[in-house]
mmCIF file of C-alpha atoms in Angstrom:
data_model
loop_
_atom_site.group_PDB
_atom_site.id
_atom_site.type_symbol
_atom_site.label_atom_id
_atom_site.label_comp_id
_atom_site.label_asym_id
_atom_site.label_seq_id
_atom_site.Cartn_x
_atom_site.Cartn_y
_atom_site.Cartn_z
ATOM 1 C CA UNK A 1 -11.412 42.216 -0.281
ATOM 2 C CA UNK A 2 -10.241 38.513 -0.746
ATOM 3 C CA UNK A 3 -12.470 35.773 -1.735
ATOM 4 C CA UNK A 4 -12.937 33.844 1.737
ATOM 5 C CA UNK A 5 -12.932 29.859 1.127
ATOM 6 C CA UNK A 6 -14.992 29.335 4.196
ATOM 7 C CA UNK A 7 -18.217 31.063 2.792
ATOM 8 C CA UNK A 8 -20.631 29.508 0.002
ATOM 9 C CA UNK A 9 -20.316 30.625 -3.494
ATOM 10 C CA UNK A 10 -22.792 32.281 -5.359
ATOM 11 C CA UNK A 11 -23.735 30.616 -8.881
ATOM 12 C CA UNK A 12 -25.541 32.783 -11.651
ATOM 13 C CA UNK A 13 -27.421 30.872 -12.864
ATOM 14 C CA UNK A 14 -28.661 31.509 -16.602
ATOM 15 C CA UNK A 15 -32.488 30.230 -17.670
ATOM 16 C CA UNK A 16 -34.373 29.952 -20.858
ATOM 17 C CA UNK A 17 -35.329 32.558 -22.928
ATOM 18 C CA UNK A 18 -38.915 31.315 -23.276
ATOM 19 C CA UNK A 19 -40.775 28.166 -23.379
ATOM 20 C CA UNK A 20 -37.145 26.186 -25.046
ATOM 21 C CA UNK A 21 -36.774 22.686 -22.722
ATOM 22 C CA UNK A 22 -34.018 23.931 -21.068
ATOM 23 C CA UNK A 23 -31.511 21.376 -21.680
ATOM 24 C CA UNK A 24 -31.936 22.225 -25.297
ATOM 25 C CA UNK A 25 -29.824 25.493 -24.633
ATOM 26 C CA UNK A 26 -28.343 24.771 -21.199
ATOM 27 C CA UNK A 27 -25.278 22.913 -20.812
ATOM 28 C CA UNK A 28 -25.388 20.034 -17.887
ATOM 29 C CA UNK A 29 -22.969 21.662 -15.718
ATOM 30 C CA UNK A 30 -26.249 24.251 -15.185
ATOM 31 C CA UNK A 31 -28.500 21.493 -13.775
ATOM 32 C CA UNK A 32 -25.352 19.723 -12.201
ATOM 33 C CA UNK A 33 -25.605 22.981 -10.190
ATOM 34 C CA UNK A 34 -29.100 23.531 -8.985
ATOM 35 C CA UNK A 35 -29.173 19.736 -7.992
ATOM 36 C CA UNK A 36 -26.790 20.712 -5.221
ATOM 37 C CA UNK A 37 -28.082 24.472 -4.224
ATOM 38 C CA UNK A 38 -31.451 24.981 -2.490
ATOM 39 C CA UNK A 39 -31.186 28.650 -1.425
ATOM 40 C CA UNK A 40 -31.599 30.943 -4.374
ATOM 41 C CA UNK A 41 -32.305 34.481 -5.081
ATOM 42 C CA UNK A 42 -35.021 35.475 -7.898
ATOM 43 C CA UNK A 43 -36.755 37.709 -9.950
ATOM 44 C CA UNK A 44 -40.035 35.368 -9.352
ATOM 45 C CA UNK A 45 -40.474 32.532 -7.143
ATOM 46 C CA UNK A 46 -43.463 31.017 -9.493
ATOM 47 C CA UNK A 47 -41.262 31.145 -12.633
ATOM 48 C CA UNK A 48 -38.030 29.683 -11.000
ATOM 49 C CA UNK A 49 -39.778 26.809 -9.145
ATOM 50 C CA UNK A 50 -40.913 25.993 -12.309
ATOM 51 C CA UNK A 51 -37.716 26.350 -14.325
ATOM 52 C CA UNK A 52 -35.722 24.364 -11.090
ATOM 53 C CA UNK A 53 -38.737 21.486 -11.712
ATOM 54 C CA UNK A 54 -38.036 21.262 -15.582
ATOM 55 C CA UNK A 55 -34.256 21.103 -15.313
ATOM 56 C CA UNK A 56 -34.611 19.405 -11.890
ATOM 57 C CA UNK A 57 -37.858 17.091 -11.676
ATOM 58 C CA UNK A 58 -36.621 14.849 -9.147
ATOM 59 C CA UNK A 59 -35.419 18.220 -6.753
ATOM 60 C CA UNK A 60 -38.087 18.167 -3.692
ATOM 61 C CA UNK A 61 -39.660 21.867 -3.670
ATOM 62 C CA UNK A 62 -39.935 22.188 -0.066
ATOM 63 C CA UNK A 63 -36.665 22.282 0.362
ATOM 64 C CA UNK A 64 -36.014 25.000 -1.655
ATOM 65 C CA UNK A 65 -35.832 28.760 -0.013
ATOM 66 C CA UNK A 66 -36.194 31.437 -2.439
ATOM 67 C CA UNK A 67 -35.784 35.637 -1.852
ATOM 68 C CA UNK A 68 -37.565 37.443 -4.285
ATOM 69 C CA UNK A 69 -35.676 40.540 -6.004
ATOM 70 C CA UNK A 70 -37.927 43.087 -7.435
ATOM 71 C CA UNK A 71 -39.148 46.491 -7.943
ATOM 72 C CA UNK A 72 -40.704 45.753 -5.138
ATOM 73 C CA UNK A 73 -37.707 44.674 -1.992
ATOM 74 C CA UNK A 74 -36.697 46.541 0.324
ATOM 75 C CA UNK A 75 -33.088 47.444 -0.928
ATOM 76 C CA UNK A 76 -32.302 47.474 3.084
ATOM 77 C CA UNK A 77 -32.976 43.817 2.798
ATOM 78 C CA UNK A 78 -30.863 42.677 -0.202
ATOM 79 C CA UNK A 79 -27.122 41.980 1.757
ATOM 80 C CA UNK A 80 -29.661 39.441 4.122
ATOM 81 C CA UNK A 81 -30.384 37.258 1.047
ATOM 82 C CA UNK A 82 -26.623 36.383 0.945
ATOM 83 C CA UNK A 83 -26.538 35.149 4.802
ATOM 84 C CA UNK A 84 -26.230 31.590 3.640
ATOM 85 C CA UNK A 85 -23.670 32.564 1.694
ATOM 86 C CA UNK A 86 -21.685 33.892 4.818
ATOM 87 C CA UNK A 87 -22.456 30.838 6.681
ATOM 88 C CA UNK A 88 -20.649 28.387 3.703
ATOM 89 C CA UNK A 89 -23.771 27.484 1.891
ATOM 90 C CA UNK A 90 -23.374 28.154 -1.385
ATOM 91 C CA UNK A 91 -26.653 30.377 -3.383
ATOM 92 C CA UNK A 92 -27.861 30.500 -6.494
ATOM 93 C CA UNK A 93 -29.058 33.766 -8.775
ATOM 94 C CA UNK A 94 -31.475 33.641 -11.190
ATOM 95 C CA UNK A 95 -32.693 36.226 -13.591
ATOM 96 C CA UNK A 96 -36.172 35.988 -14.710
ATOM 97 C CA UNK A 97 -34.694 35.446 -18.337
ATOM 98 C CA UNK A 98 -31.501 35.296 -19.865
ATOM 99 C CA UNK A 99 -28.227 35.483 -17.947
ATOM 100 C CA UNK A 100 -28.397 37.400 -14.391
ATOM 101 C CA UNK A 101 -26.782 41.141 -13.687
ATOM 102 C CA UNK A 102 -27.412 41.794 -17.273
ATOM 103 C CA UNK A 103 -30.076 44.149 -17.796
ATOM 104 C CA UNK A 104 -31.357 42.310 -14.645
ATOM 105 C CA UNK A 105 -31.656 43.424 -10.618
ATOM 106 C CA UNK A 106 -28.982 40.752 -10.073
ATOM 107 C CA UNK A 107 -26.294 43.057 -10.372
ATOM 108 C CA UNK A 108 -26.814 44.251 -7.191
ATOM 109 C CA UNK A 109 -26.370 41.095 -5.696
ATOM 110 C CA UNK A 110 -23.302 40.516 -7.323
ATOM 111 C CA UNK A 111 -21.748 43.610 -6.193
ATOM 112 C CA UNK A 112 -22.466 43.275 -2.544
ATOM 113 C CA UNK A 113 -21.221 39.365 -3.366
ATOM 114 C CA UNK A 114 -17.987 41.182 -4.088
ATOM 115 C CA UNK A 115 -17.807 43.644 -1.216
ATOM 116 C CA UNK A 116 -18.323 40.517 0.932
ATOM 117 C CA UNK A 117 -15.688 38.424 -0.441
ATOM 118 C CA UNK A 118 -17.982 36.004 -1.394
ATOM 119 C CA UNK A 119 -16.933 33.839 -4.579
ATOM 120 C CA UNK A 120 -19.169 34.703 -7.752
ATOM 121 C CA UNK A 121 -19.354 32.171 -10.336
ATOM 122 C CA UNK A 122 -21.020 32.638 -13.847
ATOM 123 C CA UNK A 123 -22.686 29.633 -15.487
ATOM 124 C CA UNK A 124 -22.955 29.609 -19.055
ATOM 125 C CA UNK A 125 -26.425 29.976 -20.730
ATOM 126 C CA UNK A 126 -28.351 32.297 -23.446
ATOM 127 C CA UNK A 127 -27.810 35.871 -23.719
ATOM 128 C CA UNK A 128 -30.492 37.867 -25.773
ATOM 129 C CA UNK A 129 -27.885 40.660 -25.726
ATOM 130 C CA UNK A 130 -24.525 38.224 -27.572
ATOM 131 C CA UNK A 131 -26.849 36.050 -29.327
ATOM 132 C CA UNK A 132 -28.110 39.450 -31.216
ATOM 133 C CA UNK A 133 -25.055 40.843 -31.599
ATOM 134 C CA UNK A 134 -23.877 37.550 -32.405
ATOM 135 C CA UNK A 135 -25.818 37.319 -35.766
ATOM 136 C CA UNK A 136 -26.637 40.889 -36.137
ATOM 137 C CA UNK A 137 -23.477 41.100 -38.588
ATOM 138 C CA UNK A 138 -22.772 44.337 -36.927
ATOM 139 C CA UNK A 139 -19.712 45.495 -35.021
ATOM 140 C CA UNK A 140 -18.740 42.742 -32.635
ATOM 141 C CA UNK A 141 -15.616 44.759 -31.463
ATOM 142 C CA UNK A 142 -17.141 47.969 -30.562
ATOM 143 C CA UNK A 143 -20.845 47.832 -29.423
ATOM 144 C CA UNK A 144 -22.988 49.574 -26.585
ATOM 145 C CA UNK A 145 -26.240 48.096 -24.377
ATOM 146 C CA UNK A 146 -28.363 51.291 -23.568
ATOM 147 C CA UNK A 147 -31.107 49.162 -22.708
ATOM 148 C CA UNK A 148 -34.617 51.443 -22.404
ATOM 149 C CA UNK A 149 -34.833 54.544 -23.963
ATOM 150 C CA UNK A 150 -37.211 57.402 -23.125
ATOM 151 C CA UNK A 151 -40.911 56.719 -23.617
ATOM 152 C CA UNK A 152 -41.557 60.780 -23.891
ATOM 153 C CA UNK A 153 -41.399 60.370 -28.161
ATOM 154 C CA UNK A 154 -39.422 63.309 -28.411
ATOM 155 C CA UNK A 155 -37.070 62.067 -25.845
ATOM 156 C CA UNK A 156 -37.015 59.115 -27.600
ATOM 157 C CA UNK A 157 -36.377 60.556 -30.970
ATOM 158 C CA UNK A 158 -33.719 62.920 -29.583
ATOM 159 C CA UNK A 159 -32.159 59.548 -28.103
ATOM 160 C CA UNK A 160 -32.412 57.621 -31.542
ATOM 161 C CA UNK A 161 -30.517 60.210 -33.626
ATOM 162 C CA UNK A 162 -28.024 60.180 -30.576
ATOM 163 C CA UNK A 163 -27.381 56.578 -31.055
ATOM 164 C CA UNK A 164 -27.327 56.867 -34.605
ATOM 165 C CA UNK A 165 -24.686 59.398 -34.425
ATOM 166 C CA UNK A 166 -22.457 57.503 -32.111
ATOM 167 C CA UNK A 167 -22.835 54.284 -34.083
ATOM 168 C CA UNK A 168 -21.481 56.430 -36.928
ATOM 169 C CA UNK A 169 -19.050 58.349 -35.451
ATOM 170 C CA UNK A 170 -17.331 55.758 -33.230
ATOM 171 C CA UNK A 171 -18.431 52.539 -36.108
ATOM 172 C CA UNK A 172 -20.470 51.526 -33.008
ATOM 173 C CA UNK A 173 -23.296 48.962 -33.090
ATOM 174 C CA UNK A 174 -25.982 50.275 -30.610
ATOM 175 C CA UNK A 175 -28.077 47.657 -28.781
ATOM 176 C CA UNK A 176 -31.530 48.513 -26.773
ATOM 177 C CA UNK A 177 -34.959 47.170 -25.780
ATOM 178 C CA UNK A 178 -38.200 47.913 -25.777
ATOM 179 C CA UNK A 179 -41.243 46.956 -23.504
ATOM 180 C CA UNK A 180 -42.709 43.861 -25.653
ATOM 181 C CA UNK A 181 -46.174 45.713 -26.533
ATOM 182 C CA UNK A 182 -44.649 49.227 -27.725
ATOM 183 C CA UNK A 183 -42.447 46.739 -30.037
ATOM 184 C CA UNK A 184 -44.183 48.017 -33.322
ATOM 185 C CA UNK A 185 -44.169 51.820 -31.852
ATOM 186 C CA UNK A 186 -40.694 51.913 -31.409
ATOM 187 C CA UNK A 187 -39.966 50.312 -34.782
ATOM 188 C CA UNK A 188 -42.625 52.910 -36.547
ATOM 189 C CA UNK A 189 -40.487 55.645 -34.761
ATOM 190 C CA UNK A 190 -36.806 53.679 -35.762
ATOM 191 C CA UNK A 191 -38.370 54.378 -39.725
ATOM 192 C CA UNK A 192 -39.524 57.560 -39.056
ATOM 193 C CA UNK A 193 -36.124 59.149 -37.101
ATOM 194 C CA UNK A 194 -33.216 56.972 -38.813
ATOM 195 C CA UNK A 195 -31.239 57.960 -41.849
ATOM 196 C CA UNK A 196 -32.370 55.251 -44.585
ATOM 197 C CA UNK A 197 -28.987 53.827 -44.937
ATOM 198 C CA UNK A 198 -28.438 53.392 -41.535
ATOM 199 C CA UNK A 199 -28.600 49.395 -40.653
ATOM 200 C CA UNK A 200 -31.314 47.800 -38.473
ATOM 201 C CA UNK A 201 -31.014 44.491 -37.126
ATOM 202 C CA UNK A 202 -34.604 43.334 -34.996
ATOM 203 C CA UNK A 203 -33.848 39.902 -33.062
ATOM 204 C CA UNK A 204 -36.698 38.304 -31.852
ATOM 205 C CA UNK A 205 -38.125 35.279 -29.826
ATOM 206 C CA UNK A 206 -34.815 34.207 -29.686
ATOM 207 C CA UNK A 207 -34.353 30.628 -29.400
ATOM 208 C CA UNK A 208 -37.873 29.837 -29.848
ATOM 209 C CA UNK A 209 -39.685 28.211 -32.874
ATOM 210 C CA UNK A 210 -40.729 31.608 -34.168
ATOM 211 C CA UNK A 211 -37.295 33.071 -33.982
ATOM 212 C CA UNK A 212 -36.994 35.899 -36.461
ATOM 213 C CA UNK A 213 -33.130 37.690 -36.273
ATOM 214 C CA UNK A 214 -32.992 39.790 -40.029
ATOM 215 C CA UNK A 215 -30.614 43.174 -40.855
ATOM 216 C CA UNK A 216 -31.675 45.282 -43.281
ATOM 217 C CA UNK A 217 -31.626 49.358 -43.955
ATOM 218 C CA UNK A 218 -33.898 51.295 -42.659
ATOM 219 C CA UNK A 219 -34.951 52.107 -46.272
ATOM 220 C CA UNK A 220 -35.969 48.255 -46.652
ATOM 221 C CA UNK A 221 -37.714 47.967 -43.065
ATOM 222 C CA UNK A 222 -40.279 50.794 -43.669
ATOM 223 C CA UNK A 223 -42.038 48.599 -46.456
ATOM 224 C CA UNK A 224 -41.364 45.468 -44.641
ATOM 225 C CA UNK A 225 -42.669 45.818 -40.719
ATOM 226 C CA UNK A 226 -42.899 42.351 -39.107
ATOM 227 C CA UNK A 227 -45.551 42.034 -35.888
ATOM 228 C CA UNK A 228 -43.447 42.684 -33.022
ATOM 229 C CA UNK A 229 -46.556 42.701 -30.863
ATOM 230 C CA UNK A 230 -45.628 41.019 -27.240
ATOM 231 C CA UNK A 231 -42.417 39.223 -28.352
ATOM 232 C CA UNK A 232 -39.328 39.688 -27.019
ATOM 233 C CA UNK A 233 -36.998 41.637 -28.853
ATOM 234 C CA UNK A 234 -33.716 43.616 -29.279
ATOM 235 C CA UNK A 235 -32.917 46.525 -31.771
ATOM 236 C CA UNK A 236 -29.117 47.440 -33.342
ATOM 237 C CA UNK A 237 -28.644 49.863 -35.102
ATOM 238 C CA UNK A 238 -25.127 51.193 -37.323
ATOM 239 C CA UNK A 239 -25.077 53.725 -39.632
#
């Protein structure tokens, strides 16, 4: 279907990775943006009226019409949210962190956006996901996002060595998450499944103060555990 000039676009709109100001790691063409748009569609409507007031303070908040999208929407419901968009208003999408339709509901959006011929229009902003494999000094030319792996620990361990094994055969660097408080169980179980030469890069609280992005074997890591506890992180691993 052809983008149709009559209908609004739909900006993705990237926000902070944590507590940063936001204009420390958003460029102005990001708050140029949500000065003009006051339909959006979030992950939370607390945590993006409070990210549109610190990029925005002057924006009135009453004006502003949000539609939350969560584990908890009605997927019946999801085309409705881009009605504006239909009716030449342009929309904004905001993930609850990071860039949207990465690891992130959003993506949903963005297809139906494309069924619909509505314009999508990415805004630049951080990535967890680049910014690790950014400094990871791992293979930026051939890399993979799995995202969660299996809590079950065999699954888990079964998964691990499956990674492992593609990062090896393919030289792939092999990106995933973790739920913030099973950080220091999953990298307990990375030391206890991984070959010892295999290379583990642990990115954390990135762009915050307390950032913490270090590569090292797994040889080196299993003498040398960091407190992942609650913060934000990403694992890559290459044998």
């Amino acid at each position: 279907m052809h983008i149709k000039s009559e209908f609004g676009k739909l900006y993705l709109i990237p926000v902070t990775l944590g507590d940063t100001p936001p204009l420390e790691v958003m460029p102005g063409m990001v708050q140029n943006i949500i000065e003009t748009i006051d339909q959006y569609i979030v992950e939370n409507e607390k945590t993006a009226r409070r990210f549109i007031k610190q990029i925005c303070p002057k924006k009135p908040q009453p004006s502003l019409k949000l539609h939350a999208l969560n584990k908890h929407t009605d997927p019946t419901e999801i085309p409705n949210f881009l009605d504006a968009c239909l009716s030449g208003t342009s929309m904004g999408l905001m993930s609850e962190a990071g860039v949207p339709g990465v690891a992130d509901p959003g993506a949903e959006v963005v297809r139906i956006a494309h069924e619909k011929g509505i314009q999508v229009v990415p805004l630049v902003g951080p990535s967890s996901i680049l910014m690790a494999m950014m400094s990871s000094g791992m293979n930026g030319q051939n890399f993979a996002f799995t995202g969660y792996l299996p809590i079950d620990q065999k699954e888990k361990r079964n998964e691990l060595k499956r990674l492992e094994r593609l990062s090896k055969d393919y030289n792939q660097a092999q990106l995933f998450i973790e739920t913030p408080y099973r950080n220091n169980k999953m990298l307990d179980e990375l030391c206890n499944t991984l070959n010892g030469n295999t290379r583990l890069c642990i990115a954390c609280d990135i762009t915050l103060p307390t950032e913490f992005i270090v590569t090292k074997p797994i040889s080196v890591w299993k003498s040398n555990k960091p407190d992942l506890h609650k913060r934000p992180a990403l694992f890559i691993i290459q044998h």
